[in-house]
mmCIF file of N, CA and C in Angstrom:
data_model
loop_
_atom_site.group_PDB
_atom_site.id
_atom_site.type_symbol
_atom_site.label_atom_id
_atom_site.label_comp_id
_atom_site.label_asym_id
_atom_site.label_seq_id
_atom_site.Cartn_x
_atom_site.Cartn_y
_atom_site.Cartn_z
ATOM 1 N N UNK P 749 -5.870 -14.124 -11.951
ATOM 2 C CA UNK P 749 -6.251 -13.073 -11.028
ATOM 3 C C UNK P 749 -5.096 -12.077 -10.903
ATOM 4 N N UNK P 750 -5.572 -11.042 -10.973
ATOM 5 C CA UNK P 750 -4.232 -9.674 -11.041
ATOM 6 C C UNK P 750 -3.998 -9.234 -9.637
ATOM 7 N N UNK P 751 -3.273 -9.341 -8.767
ATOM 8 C CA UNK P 751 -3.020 -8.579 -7.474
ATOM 9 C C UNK P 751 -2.843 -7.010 -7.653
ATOM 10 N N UNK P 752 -3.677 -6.381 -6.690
ATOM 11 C CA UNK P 752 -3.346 -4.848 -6.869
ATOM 12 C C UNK P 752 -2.645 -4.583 -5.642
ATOM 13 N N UNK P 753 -2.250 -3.880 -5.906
ATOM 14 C CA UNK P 753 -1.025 -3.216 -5.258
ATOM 15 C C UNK P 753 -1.285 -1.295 -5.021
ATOM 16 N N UNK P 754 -1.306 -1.296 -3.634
ATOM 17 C CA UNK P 754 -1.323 0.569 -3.902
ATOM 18 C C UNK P 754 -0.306 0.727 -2.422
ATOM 19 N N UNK P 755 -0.149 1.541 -3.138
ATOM 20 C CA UNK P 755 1.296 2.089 -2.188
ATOM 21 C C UNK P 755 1.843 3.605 -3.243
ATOM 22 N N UNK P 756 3.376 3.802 -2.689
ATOM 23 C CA UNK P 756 3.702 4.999 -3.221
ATOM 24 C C UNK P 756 5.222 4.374 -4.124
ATOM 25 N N UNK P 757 5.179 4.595 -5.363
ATOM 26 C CA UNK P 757 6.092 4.078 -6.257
ATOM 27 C C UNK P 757 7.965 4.329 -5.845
ATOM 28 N N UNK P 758 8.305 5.236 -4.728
ATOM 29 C CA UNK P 758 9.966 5.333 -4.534
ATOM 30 C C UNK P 758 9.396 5.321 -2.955
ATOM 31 N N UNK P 759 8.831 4.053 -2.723
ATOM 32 C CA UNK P 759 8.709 3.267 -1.653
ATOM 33 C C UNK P 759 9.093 2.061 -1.391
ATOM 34 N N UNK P 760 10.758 2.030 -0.179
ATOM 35 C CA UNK P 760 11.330 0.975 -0.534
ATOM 36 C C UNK P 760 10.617 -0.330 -0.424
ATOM 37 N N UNK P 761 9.238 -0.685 0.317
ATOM 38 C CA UNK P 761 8.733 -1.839 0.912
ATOM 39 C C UNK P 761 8.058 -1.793 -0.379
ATOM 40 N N UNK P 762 6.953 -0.711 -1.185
ATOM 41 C CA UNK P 762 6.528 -1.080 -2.442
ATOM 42 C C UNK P 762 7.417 -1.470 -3.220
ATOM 43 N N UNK P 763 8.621 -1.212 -3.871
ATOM 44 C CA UNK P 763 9.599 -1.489 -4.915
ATOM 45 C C UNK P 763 9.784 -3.023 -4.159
ATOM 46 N N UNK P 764 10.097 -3.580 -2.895
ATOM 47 C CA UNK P 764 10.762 -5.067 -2.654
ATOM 48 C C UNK P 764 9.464 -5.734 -3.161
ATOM 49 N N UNK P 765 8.030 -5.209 -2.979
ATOM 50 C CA UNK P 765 7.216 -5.877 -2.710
ATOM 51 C C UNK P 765 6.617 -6.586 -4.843
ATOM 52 N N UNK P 766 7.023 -4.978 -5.510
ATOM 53 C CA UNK P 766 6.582 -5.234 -6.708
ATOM 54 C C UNK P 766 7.436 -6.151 -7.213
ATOM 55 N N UNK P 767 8.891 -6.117 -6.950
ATOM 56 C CA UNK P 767 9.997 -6.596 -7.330
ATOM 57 C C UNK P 767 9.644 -8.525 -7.102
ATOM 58 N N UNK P 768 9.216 -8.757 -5.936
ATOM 59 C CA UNK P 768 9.265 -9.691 -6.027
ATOM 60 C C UNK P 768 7.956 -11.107 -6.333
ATOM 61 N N UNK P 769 6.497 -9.933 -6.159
ATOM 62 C CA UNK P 769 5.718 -10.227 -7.508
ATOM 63 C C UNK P 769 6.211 -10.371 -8.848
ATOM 64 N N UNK P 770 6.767 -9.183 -9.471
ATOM 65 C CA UNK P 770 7.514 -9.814 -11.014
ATOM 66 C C UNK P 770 8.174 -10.967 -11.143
ATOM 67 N N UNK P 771 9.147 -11.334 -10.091
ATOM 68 C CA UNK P 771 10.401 -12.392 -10.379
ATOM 69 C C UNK P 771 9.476 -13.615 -10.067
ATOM 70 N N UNK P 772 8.414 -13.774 -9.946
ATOM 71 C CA UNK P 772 7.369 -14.732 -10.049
ATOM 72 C C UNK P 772 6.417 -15.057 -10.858
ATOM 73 N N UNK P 773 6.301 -14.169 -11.631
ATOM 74 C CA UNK P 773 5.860 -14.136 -12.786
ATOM 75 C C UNK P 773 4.062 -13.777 -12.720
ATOM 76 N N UNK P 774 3.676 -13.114 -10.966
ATOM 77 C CA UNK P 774 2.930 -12.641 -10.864
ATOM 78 C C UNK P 774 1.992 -11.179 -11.541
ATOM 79 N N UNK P 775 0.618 -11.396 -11.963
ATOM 80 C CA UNK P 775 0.086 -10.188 -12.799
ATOM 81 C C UNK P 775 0.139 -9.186 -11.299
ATOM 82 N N UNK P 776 0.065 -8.079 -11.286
ATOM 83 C CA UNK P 776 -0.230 -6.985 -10.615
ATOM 84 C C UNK P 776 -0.464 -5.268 -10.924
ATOM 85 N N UNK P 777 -1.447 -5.058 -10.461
ATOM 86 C CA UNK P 777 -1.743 -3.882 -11.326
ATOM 87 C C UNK P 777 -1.419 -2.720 -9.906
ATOM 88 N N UNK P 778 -0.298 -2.275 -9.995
ATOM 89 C CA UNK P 778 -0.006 -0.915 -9.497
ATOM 90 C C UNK P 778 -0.844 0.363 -9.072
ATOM 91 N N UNK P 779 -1.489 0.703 -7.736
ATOM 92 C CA UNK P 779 -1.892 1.986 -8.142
ATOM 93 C C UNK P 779 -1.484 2.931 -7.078
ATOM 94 N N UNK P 780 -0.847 3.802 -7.340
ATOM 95 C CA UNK P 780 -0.071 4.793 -7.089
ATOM 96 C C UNK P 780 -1.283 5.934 -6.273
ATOM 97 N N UNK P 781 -1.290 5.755 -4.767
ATOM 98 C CA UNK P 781 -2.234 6.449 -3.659
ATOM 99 C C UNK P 781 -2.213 7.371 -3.814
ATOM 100 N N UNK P 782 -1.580 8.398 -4.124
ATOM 101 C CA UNK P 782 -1.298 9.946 -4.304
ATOM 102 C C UNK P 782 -2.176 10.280 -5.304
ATOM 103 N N UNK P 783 -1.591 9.418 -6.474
ATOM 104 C CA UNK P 783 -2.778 9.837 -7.543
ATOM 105 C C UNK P 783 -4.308 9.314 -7.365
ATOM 106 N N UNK P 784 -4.246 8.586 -6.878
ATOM 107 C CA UNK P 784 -5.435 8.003 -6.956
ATOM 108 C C UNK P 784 -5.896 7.463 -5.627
ATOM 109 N N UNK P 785 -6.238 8.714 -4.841
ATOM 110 C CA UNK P 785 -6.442 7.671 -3.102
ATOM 111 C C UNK P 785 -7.782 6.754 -3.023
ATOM 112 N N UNK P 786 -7.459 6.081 -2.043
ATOM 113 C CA UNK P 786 -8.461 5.525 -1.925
ATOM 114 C C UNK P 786 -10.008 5.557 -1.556
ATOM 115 N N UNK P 787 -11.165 4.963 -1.612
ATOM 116 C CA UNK P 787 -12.221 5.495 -1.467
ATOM 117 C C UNK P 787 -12.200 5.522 0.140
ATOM 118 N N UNK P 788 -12.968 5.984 0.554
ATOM 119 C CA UNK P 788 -13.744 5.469 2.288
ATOM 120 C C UNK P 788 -14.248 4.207 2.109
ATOM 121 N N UNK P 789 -15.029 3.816 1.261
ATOM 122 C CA UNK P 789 -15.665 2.656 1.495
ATOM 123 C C UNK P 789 -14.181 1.380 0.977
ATOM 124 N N UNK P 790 -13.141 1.506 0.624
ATOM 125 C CA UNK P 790 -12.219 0.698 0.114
ATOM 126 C C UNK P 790 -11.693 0.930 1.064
ATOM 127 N N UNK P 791 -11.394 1.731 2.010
ATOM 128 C CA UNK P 791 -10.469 1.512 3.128
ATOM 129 C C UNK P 791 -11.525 0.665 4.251
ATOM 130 N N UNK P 792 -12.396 1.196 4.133
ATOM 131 C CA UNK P 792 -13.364 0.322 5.398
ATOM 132 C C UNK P 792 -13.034 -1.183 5.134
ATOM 133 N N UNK P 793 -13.096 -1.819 3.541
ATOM 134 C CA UNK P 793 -12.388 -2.974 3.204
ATOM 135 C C UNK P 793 -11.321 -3.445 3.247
ATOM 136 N N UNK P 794 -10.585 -2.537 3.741
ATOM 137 C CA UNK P 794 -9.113 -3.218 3.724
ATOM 138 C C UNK P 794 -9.587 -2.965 6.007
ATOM 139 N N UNK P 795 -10.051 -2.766 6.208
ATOM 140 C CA UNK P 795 -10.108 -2.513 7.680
ATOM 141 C C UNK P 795 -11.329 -3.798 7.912
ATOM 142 N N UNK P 796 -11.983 -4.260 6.935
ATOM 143 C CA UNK P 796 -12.189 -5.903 7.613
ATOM 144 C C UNK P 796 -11.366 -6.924 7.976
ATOM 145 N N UNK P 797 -10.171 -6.885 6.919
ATOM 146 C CA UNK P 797 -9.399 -7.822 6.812
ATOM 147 C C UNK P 797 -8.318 -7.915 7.721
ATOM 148 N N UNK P 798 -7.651 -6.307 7.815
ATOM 149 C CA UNK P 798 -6.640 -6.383 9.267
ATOM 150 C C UNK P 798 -6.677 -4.867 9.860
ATOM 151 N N UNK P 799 -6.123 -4.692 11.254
ATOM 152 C CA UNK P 799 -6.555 -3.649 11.953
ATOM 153 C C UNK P 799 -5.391 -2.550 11.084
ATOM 154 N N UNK P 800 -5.938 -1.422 11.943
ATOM 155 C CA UNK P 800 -5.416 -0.142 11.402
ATOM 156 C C UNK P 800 -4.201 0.411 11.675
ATOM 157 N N UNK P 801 -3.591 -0.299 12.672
ATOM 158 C CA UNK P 801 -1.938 -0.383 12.436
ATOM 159 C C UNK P 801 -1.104 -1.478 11.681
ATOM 160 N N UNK P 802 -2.107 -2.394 10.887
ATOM 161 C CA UNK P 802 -1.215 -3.021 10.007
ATOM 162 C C UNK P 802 -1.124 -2.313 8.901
ATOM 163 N N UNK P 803 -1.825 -1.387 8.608
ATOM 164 C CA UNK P 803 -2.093 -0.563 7.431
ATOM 165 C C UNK P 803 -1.475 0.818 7.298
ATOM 166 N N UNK P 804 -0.946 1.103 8.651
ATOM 167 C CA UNK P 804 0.039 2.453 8.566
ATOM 168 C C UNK P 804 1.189 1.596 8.943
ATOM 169 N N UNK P 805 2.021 2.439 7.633
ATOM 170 C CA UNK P 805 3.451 2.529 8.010
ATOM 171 C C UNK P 805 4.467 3.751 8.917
ATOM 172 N N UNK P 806 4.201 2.931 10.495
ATOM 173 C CA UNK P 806 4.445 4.266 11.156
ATOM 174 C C UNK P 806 6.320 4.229 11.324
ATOM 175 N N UNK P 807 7.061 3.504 10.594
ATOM 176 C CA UNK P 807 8.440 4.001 10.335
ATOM 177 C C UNK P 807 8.724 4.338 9.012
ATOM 178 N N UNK P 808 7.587 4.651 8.720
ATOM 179 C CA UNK P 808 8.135 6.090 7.661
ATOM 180 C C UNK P 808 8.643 7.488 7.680
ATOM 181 N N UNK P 809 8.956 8.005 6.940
ATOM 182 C CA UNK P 809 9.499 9.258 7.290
ATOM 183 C C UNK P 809 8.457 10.088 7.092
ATOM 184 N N UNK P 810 7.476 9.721 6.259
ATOM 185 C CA UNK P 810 6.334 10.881 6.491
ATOM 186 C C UNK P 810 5.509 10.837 8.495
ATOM 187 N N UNK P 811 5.147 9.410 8.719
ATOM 188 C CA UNK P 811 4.757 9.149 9.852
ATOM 189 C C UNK P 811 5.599 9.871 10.961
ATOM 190 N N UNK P 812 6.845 9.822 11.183
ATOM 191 C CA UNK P 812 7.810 10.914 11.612
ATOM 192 C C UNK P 812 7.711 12.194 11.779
ATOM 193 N N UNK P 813 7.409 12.786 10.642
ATOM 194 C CA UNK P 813 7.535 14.012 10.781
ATOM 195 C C UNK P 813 5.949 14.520 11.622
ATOM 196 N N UNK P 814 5.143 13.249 11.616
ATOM 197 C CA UNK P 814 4.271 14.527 11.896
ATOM 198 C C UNK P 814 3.876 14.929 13.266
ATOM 199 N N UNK P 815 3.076 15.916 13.703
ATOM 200 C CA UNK P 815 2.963 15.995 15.101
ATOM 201 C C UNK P 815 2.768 14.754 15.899
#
């Protein structure tokens, strides 16, 4: 089974997170949100599983800046 992974690639929690899938010798297939966001109906799926502040990263610096 391949774990996917989406996040933003010079994201330090994505890089610890891919980093330490590899050193396990875990498959994972990368997909990079910017390029490729997600659907509505794929976020509604990730919003069965846990609420909607586990899913923002609000100490980011984008989350920061905004109003």
């Amino acid at each position: 089974m391949t774990t996917r992974l989406y996040g933003i690639p010079n994201c330090d929690q994505v890089k610890r997170a891919r980093a330490w899938l590899a050193a396990r010798g875990l498959p994972v297939e990368f997909i990079d949100y910017k390029k490729t966001p997600p659907t509505p109906a794929l976020i509604e799926r990730w919003l069965d599983h846990a609420d909607a502040p586990q899913l923002l990263n609000r100490a980011g610096t984008t989350w920061r800046k905004l109003d």
